[in-house]
mmCIF file of C-alpha atoms in Angstrom:
data_model
loop_
_atom_site.group_PDB
_atom_site.id
_atom_site.type_symbol
_atom_site.label_atom_id
_atom_site.label_comp_id
_atom_site.label_asym_id
_atom_site.label_seq_id
_atom_site.Cartn_x
_atom_site.Cartn_y
_atom_site.Cartn_z
ATOM 1 C CA UNK J 21 39.708 -3.630 15.826
ATOM 2 C CA UNK J 22 38.063 -3.698 19.095
ATOM 3 C CA UNK J 23 35.330 -5.708 20.052
ATOM 4 C CA UNK J 24 31.509 -4.009 20.036
ATOM 5 C CA UNK J 25 28.112 -5.521 20.296
ATOM 6 C CA UNK J 26 26.486 -4.005 17.094
ATOM 7 C CA UNK J 27 23.221 -3.386 19.299
ATOM 8 C CA UNK J 28 25.546 -1.164 21.437
ATOM 9 C CA UNK J 29 26.822 0.776 18.459
ATOM 10 C CA UNK J 30 23.185 1.198 17.180
ATOM 11 C CA UNK J 31 21.702 2.276 20.681
ATOM 12 C CA UNK J 32 24.220 4.532 21.583
ATOM 13 C CA UNK J 33 23.851 6.443 18.029
ATOM 14 C CA UNK J 34 20.197 6.645 18.575
ATOM 15 C CA UNK J 35 20.172 7.463 23.005
ATOM 16 C CA UNK J 36 23.342 9.663 21.723
ATOM 17 C CA UNK J 37 21.342 11.320 18.997
ATOM 18 C CA UNK J 38 23.713 11.379 16.247
ATOM 19 C CA UNK J 39 26.775 12.210 18.551
ATOM 20 C CA UNK J 40 27.628 8.632 19.052
ATOM 21 C CA UNK J 41 28.328 8.008 15.122
ATOM 22 C CA UNK J 42 31.164 10.611 14.593
ATOM 23 C CA UNK J 43 33.150 9.321 18.258
ATOM 24 C CA UNK J 44 32.689 5.438 16.175
ATOM 25 C CA UNK J 45 34.302 6.518 13.247
ATOM 26 C CA UNK J 46 36.808 8.381 14.849
ATOM 27 C CA UNK J 47 37.795 5.634 16.525
ATOM 28 C CA UNK J 48 37.572 2.876 13.786
ATOM 29 C CA UNK J 49 39.388 5.127 11.642
ATOM 30 C CA UNK J 50 42.041 4.995 14.242
ATOM 31 C CA UNK J 51 42.040 1.450 14.305
ATOM 32 C CA UNK J 52 42.037 0.977 10.379
ATOM 33 C CA UNK J 53 44.776 3.254 9.872
ATOM 34 C CA UNK J 54 47.064 1.904 12.043
ATOM 35 C CA UNK J 55 45.724 -1.256 10.396
ATOM 36 C CA UNK J 56 47.552 0.256 6.869
ATOM 37 C CA UNK J 57 44.947 1.737 5.659
ATOM 38 C CA UNK J 58 44.404 5.501 4.348
ATOM 39 C CA UNK J 59 42.052 7.238 6.000
ATOM 40 C CA UNK J 60 42.290 11.335 6.090
ATOM 41 C CA UNK J 61 41.509 13.192 9.559
ATOM 42 C CA UNK J 62 37.374 12.507 10.663
ATOM 43 C CA UNK J 63 36.794 16.761 11.074
ATOM 44 C CA UNK J 64 36.513 16.055 6.990
ATOM 45 C CA UNK J 65 33.064 14.963 8.009
ATOM 46 C CA UNK J 66 31.491 18.402 9.458
ATOM 47 C CA UNK J 67 32.428 20.056 6.091
ATOM 48 C CA UNK J 68 30.413 19.251 2.884
ATOM 49 C CA UNK J 69 31.574 17.184 0.281
ATOM 50 C CA UNK J 70 34.384 16.679 1.897
ATOM 51 C CA UNK J 71 32.361 14.368 4.294
ATOM 52 C CA UNK J 72 31.469 12.718 1.073
ATOM 53 C CA UNK J 73 35.643 12.163 0.487
ATOM 54 C CA UNK J 74 35.942 10.990 4.448
ATOM 55 C CA UNK J 75 33.236 8.567 3.934
ATOM 56 C CA UNK J 76 34.776 7.041 0.527
ATOM 57 C CA UNK J 77 37.743 6.952 1.938
ATOM 58 C CA UNK J 78 36.761 5.395 5.413
ATOM 59 C CA UNK J 79 34.737 2.634 3.317
ATOM 60 C CA UNK J 80 37.727 1.697 1.240
ATOM 61 C CA UNK J 81 39.675 1.203 4.934
ATOM 62 C CA UNK J 82 36.798 -1.662 5.860
ATOM 63 C CA UNK J 83 37.509 -3.388 2.802
ATOM 64 C CA UNK J 84 40.987 -3.176 3.410
ATOM 65 C CA UNK J 85 41.041 -4.464 7.251
ATOM 66 C CA UNK J 86 38.342 -7.362 6.396
ATOM 67 C CA UNK J 87 39.997 -8.254 3.349
ATOM 68 C CA UNK J 88 37.997 -7.312 1.209
ATOM 69 C CA UNK J 89 35.064 -9.736 2.912
ATOM 70 C CA UNK J 90 33.000 -6.484 3.081
ATOM 71 C CA UNK J 91 33.484 -4.527 -0.358
ATOM 72 C CA UNK J 92 34.054 -0.555 -0.125
ATOM 73 C CA UNK J 93 31.041 0.113 -2.038
ATOM 74 C CA UNK J 94 28.828 -2.082 0.451
ATOM 75 C CA UNK J 95 29.996 -0.274 3.542
ATOM 76 C CA UNK J 96 29.280 3.340 1.457
ATOM 77 C CA UNK J 97 25.936 1.611 1.181
ATOM 78 C CA UNK J 98 25.870 0.587 4.048
ATOM 79 C CA UNK J 99 26.827 4.068 5.671
ATOM 80 C CA UNK J 100 24.440 6.274 4.048
ATOM 81 C CA UNK J 101 21.515 4.245 3.585
ATOM 82 C CA UNK J 102 21.124 2.465 6.152
ATOM 83 C CA UNK J 103 22.631 4.951 8.892
ATOM 84 C CA UNK J 104 22.684 3.185 12.597
ATOM 85 C CA UNK J 105 21.809 0.022 11.085
ATOM 86 C CA UNK J 106 24.439 -0.155 8.476
ATOM 87 C CA UNK J 107 26.865 1.076 11.276
ATOM 88 C CA UNK J 108 25.833 -1.916 13.581
ATOM 89 C CA UNK J 109 26.229 -4.552 10.555
ATOM 90 C CA UNK J 110 29.553 -3.272 9.822
ATOM 91 C CA UNK J 111 30.621 -3.508 13.441
ATOM 92 C CA UNK J 112 29.544 -7.480 13.004
ATOM 93 C CA UNK J 113 31.731 -7.461 9.895
ATOM 94 C CA UNK J 114 34.419 -6.072 12.149
ATOM 95 C CA UNK J 115 33.640 -8.472 15.139
ATOM 96 C CA UNK J 116 33.849 -11.551 13.092
ATOM 97 C CA UNK J 117 37.011 -10.468 10.973
ATOM 98 C CA UNK J 118 38.525 -10.245 14.078
ATOM 99 C CA UNK J 119 37.652 -13.835 15.933
ATOM 100 C CA UNK J 120 38.539 -15.190 12.503
ATOM 101 C CA UNK J 121 42.071 -13.778 13.390
ATOM 102 C CA UNK J 122 42.435 -12.334 9.090
ATOM 103 C CA UNK J 123 42.590 -8.835 9.172
ATOM 104 C CA UNK J 124 46.150 -7.411 7.569
ATOM 105 C CA UNK J 125 48.270 -5.372 10.139
ATOM 106 C CA UNK J 126 50.353 -1.931 9.002
ATOM 107 C CA UNK J 127 53.484 -3.694 11.697
ATOM 108 C CA UNK J 128 53.121 -7.271 10.614
ATOM 109 C CA UNK J 129 53.127 -7.694 6.561
ATOM 110 C CA UNK J 130 49.841 -10.697 6.179
ATOM 111 C CA UNK J 131 50.868 -13.765 4.386
ATOM 112 C CA UNK J 132 48.462 -16.395 3.416
ATOM 113 C CA UNK J 133 48.131 -19.293 6.335
ATOM 114 C CA UNK J 134 49.623 -22.248 5.036
ATOM 115 C CA UNK J 135 47.614 -25.024 5.069
ATOM 116 C CA UNK J 136 47.139 -27.531 6.894
ATOM 117 C CA UNK J 137 49.203 -30.807 5.973
ATOM 118 C CA UNK T 17 27.336 -38.130 1.892
ATOM 119 C CA UNK T 18 28.833 -34.735 0.539
ATOM 120 C CA UNK T 19 25.726 -34.572 -1.723
ATOM 121 C CA UNK T 20 23.275 -35.776 0.528
ATOM 122 C CA UNK T 21 24.261 -32.684 2.849
ATOM 123 C CA UNK T 22 24.115 -30.620 -0.085
ATOM 124 C CA UNK T 23 20.211 -31.631 -1.129
ATOM 125 C CA UNK T 24 19.476 -30.555 2.607
ATOM 126 C CA UNK T 25 20.649 -26.987 2.665
ATOM 127 C CA UNK T 26 18.435 -26.767 -0.741
ATOM 128 C CA UNK T 27 15.861 -24.206 -0.066
ATOM 129 C CA UNK T 28 12.176 -24.504 -2.202
ATOM 130 C CA UNK T 29 12.298 -23.238 -5.633
ATOM 131 C CA UNK T 30 9.872 -20.066 -6.493
ATOM 132 C CA UNK T 31 8.982 -18.745 -10.327
ATOM 133 C CA UNK T 32 10.207 -15.350 -9.451
ATOM 134 C CA UNK T 33 7.617 -13.966 -12.136
ATOM 135 C CA UNK T 34 5.053 -16.055 -10.324
ATOM 136 C CA UNK T 35 5.638 -14.547 -7.325
ATOM 137 C CA UNK T 36 5.636 -10.720 -8.359
ATOM 138 C CA UNK T 37 1.997 -11.609 -9.777
ATOM 139 C CA UNK T 38 0.880 -13.021 -6.517
ATOM 140 C CA UNK T 39 2.407 -10.247 -4.698
ATOM 141 C CA UNK T 40 0.135 -7.784 -6.688
ATOM 142 C CA UNK T 41 -2.499 -9.756 -6.096
ATOM 143 C CA UNK T 42 -2.859 -9.907 -2.968
ATOM 144 C CA UNK T 43 -1.583 -6.349 -2.257
ATOM 145 C CA UNK T 44 1.632 -7.070 -0.634
ATOM 146 C CA UNK T 45 0.173 -10.016 1.585
ATOM 147 C CA UNK T 46 1.995 -12.797 -0.465
ATOM 148 C CA UNK T 47 5.499 -11.341 0.287
ATOM 149 C CA UNK T 48 4.623 -11.422 4.439
ATOM 150 C CA UNK T 49 3.455 -15.167 3.506
ATOM 151 C CA UNK T 50 7.026 -15.791 1.888
ATOM 152 C CA UNK T 51 9.209 -14.517 4.211
ATOM 153 C CA UNK T 52 7.436 -16.572 7.037
ATOM 154 C CA UNK T 53 7.836 -19.627 4.661
ATOM 155 C CA UNK T 54 11.327 -18.849 3.976
ATOM 156 C CA UNK T 55 11.782 -18.028 7.534
ATOM 157 C CA UNK T 56 10.848 -21.950 8.540
ATOM 158 C CA UNK T 57 12.981 -23.028 5.851
ATOM 159 C CA UNK T 58 16.127 -21.439 6.660
ATOM 160 C CA UNK T 59 15.418 -21.999 10.979
ATOM 161 C CA UNK T 60 15.551 -25.711 9.491
ATOM 162 C CA UNK T 61 17.663 -25.988 7.022
ATOM 163 C CA UNK T 62 20.729 -23.705 8.616
ATOM 164 C CA UNK T 63 19.281 -23.414 12.243
ATOM 165 C CA UNK T 64 20.125 -19.674 12.562
ATOM 166 C CA UNK T 65 16.748 -18.770 15.137
ATOM 167 C CA UNK T 66 15.109 -16.666 13.649
ATOM 168 C CA UNK T 67 12.614 -15.008 15.833
ATOM 169 C CA UNK T 68 8.520 -15.642 15.101
ATOM 170 C CA UNK T 69 6.857 -14.051 11.933
ATOM 171 C CA UNK T 70 3.916 -11.826 14.598
ATOM 172 C CA UNK T 71 7.309 -10.614 16.060
ATOM 173 C CA UNK T 72 7.387 -8.672 12.344
ATOM 174 C CA UNK T 73 3.612 -8.436 11.955
ATOM 175 C CA UNK T 74 2.784 -7.317 14.864
ATOM 176 C CA UNK T 75 4.009 -3.468 14.868
ATOM 177 C CA UNK T 76 2.611 -3.477 11.622
ATOM 178 C CA UNK T 77 -0.959 -3.846 12.346
ATOM 179 C CA UNK T 78 -0.351 -1.587 15.445
ATOM 180 C CA UNK T 79 1.093 0.788 13.017
ATOM 181 C CA UNK T 80 -1.979 0.296 10.746
ATOM 182 C CA UNK T 81 -4.966 0.098 13.125
ATOM 183 C CA UNK T 82 -3.424 3.287 15.364
ATOM 184 C CA UNK T 83 -3.252 5.351 12.443
ATOM 185 C CA UNK T 84 -6.613 4.196 10.660
ATOM 186 C CA UNK T 85 -8.271 4.711 14.048
ATOM 187 C CA UNK T 86 -6.393 8.062 14.615
ATOM 188 C CA UNK T 87 -7.971 9.490 11.384
ATOM 189 C CA UNK T 88 -11.187 7.658 11.025
ATOM 190 C CA UNK T 89 -11.859 9.335 15.187
ATOM 191 C CA UNK T 90 -9.902 12.947 13.684
ATOM 192 C CA UNK T 91 -12.650 13.174 10.901
ATOM 193 C CA UNK T 92 -15.634 12.310 13.212
ATOM 194 C CA UNK T 93 -14.417 15.207 15.342
ATOM 195 C CA UNK T 94 -13.937 17.378 12.418
ATOM 196 C CA UNK T 95 -17.611 16.804 10.844
ATOM 197 C CA UNK T 96 -18.792 16.921 14.930
ATOM 198 C CA UNK T 97 -17.492 20.175 14.711
ATOM 199 C CA UNK T 98 -18.545 21.596 11.295
ATOM 200 C CA UNK T 99 -21.999 20.816 13.292
ATOM 201 C CA UNK T 100 -21.594 22.182 16.479
ATOM 202 C CA UNK T 101 -20.400 25.711 13.698
ATOM 203 C CA UNK T 102 -23.240 25.044 11.091
ATOM 204 C CA UNK T 103 -26.329 25.029 14.143
ATOM 205 C CA UNK T 104 -24.360 28.209 15.570
ATOM 206 C CA UNK T 105 -24.527 29.968 12.020
ATOM 207 C CA UNK T 106 -28.681 28.943 12.053
ATOM 208 C CA UNK T 107 -29.417 30.268 15.606
ATOM 209 C CA UNK T 108 -27.747 33.739 14.176
ATOM 210 C CA UNK T 109 -29.115 35.979 12.040
ATOM 211 C CA UNK T 110 -26.777 38.562 11.865
ATOM 212 C CA UNK T 111 -24.267 38.771 8.526
ATOM 213 C CA UNK T 112 -23.045 35.497 7.465
ATOM 214 C CA UNK T 113 -18.987 36.840 7.791
ATOM 215 C CA UNK T 114 -20.028 38.076 11.374
ATOM 216 C CA UNK T 115 -21.489 35.108 12.149
ATOM 217 C CA UNK T 116 -18.542 32.911 10.947
ATOM 218 C CA UNK T 117 -16.182 34.878 12.698
ATOM 219 C CA UNK T 118 -18.245 34.391 16.020
ATOM 220 C CA UNK T 119 -19.432 30.593 15.843
ATOM 221 C CA UNK T 120 -15.543 29.509 15.000
ATOM 222 C CA UNK T 121 -14.606 31.445 18.412
ATOM 223 C CA UNK T 122 -16.637 30.257 20.774
ATOM 224 C CA UNK T 123 -17.587 27.400 22.718
ATOM 225 C CA UNK T 124 -19.033 25.985 19.585
ATOM 226 C CA UNK T 125 -15.876 25.310 17.930
ATOM 227 C CA UNK T 126 -14.607 23.625 21.495
ATOM 228 C CA UNK T 127 -14.926 20.123 20.967
ATOM 229 C CA UNK T 128 -11.279 18.688 22.811
ATOM 230 C CA UNK T 129 -9.811 15.783 21.283
ATOM 231 C CA UNK T 130 -11.109 12.363 22.944
ATOM 232 C CA UNK T 131 -9.717 9.682 24.334
ATOM 233 C CA UNK T 132 -9.970 7.364 22.068
ATOM 234 C CA UNK T 133 -8.001 9.415 20.027
ATOM 235 C CA UNK T 134 -5.513 10.203 23.002
ATOM 236 C CA UNK T 135 -4.866 6.204 23.065
ATOM 237 C CA UNK T 136 -4.258 5.504 19.129
ATOM 238 C CA UNK T 137 -2.184 8.664 19.463
ATOM 239 C CA UNK T 138 -0.591 6.341 21.814
ATOM 240 C CA UNK T 139 -0.630 3.150 20.116
ATOM 241 C CA UNK T 140 1.081 5.322 16.625
ATOM 242 C CA UNK T 141 4.311 6.667 18.364
ATOM 243 C CA UNK T 142 4.596 3.201 20.905
ATOM 244 C CA UNK T 143 4.717 1.107 17.828
ATOM 245 C CA UNK T 144 6.722 3.560 15.687
ATOM 246 C CA UNK T 145 9.411 3.460 19.074
ATOM 247 C CA UNK T 146 9.673 -0.638 18.687
ATOM 248 C CA UNK T 147 8.639 -0.813 14.914
ATOM 249 C CA UNK T 148 12.248 -0.721 14.046
ATOM 250 C CA UNK T 149 14.210 -2.497 16.124
ATOM 251 C CA UNK T 150 11.686 -5.138 15.979
ATOM 252 C CA UNK T 151 11.646 -5.602 12.606
ATOM 253 C CA UNK T 152 15.438 -4.851 11.952
ATOM 254 C CA UNK T 153 16.168 -7.756 14.844
ATOM 255 C CA UNK T 154 13.961 -9.615 12.510
ATOM 256 C CA UNK T 155 16.160 -8.671 9.505
ATOM 257 C CA UNK T 156 19.103 -9.042 10.673
ATOM 258 C CA UNK T 157 18.376 -12.919 12.420
ATOM 259 C CA UNK T 158 16.869 -13.362 8.635
ATOM 260 C CA UNK T 159 19.919 -11.867 6.743
ATOM 261 C CA UNK T 160 22.257 -14.269 8.891
ATOM 262 C CA UNK T 161 20.487 -17.367 7.595
ATOM 263 C CA UNK T 162 20.268 -15.786 4.146
ATOM 264 C CA UNK T 163 24.355 -15.897 4.052
ATOM 265 C CA UNK T 164 24.279 -19.201 5.650
ATOM 266 C CA UNK T 165 21.876 -20.617 3.089
ATOM 267 C CA UNK T 166 23.560 -18.865 -0.042
ATOM 268 C CA UNK T 167 26.855 -19.636 1.144
ATOM 269 C CA UNK T 168 27.758 -16.518 1.405
ATOM 270 C CA UNK T 169 27.469 -15.857 -2.035
ATOM 271 C CA UNK T 170 24.882 -13.301 -1.063
ATOM 272 C CA UNK T 171 26.503 -12.440 2.272
ATOM 273 C CA UNK T 172 25.188 -10.369 5.502
ATOM 274 C CA UNK T 173 25.622 -7.120 4.517
ATOM 275 C CA UNK T 174 24.341 -7.610 1.011
ATOM 276 C CA UNK T 175 20.840 -9.381 2.668
ATOM 277 C CA UNK T 176 20.804 -6.439 4.808
ATOM 278 C CA UNK T 177 20.891 -3.938 2.082
ATOM 279 C CA UNK T 178 18.094 -5.754 0.113
ATOM 280 C CA UNK T 179 15.467 -6.705 2.137
ATOM 281 C CA UNK T 180 15.970 -2.899 3.938
ATOM 282 C CA UNK T 181 16.331 -0.865 0.835
ATOM 283 C CA UNK T 182 14.963 -2.809 -2.196
ATOM 284 C CA UNK T 183 11.374 -1.452 -2.314
ATOM 285 C CA UNK T 184 9.027 -4.703 -1.124
ATOM 286 C CA UNK T 185 7.928 -6.836 -2.873
ATOM 287 C CA UNK T 186 11.311 -6.953 -5.137
ATOM 288 C CA UNK T 187 13.899 -7.677 -1.866
ATOM 289 C CA UNK T 188 12.175 -10.832 -2.567
ATOM 290 C CA UNK T 189 12.641 -11.251 -5.935
ATOM 291 C CA UNK T 190 16.266 -10.550 -5.394
ATOM 292 C CA UNK T 191 16.499 -13.158 -1.841
ATOM 293 C CA UNK T 192 14.525 -15.855 -3.820
ATOM 294 C CA UNK T 193 16.669 -15.520 -6.866
ATOM 295 C CA UNK T 194 19.818 -16.302 -4.839
ATOM 296 C CA UNK T 195 17.866 -19.267 -3.410
ATOM 297 C CA UNK T 196 17.008 -20.323 -6.784
ATOM 298 C CA UNK T 197 20.591 -20.338 -7.604
ATOM 299 C CA UNK T 198 21.849 -22.471 -4.799
ATOM 300 C CA UNK T 199 20.078 -25.502 -6.302
ATOM 301 C CA UNK T 200 21.542 -24.712 -9.471
ATOM 302 C CA UNK T 201 25.575 -24.313 -7.939
ATOM 303 C CA UNK T 202 26.302 -21.513 -9.416
#
């Protein structure tokens, strides 16, 4: 997943009056799909009710790429209750998981690391 | 050695019913005190750099003062306006309905917004613009400390959800409960 400053996610969301979150959702969706998550097209976000389905699947994708470090309902609550702040929190988790290198990959099956001798 | 380092990580134990009682008795001020105390404990035990508590409190105070000041000055303006209309009505001897219409449409009704009101209004908007980023940043660092002290039993996202969505007063109970459990090792 692309590393990004959570503060920039929050600020860009503010200054673009809500346009950036759509871009961010689409970009992260693409990255998560490449990691093997099953998330429908981001166009669903503009369709009433279908957008709830999209956010639900997107949240499941977060759980998938973070290896359960962030559960899907936590991601869902963050998105729906905290808005831009929730997005920043999720980006922070993406950064941390990316740092620790524990993300699964669709190309290379994730295997548990061998314990150090 | 391991036990000693675990002991160093412990937070002060607090009774949840007593905290709730104090919250209501002090009209919510206890929550600020609790945040300040636990902030100090978190800094000492986790080394997470949480901003000073005044950064959290100051925007709240500015907002409250601005709203209270604006409401007070607005009420004062309304009172002066009504006095003027009453004076106008007393000084005219025509039909009451006509007088009312006349008095409410002339210079008697022309009391502009005062400079003090403008100051309070600007203070309100400035505080609203800075209040959320500051408090959000403060909670962000605090939640990182919570994640560290609870050894991720309460993760950073959950801590953020708790402080920002659970009603004030009850959020600190959820936090303190997780602090208390750290000691019990559960």
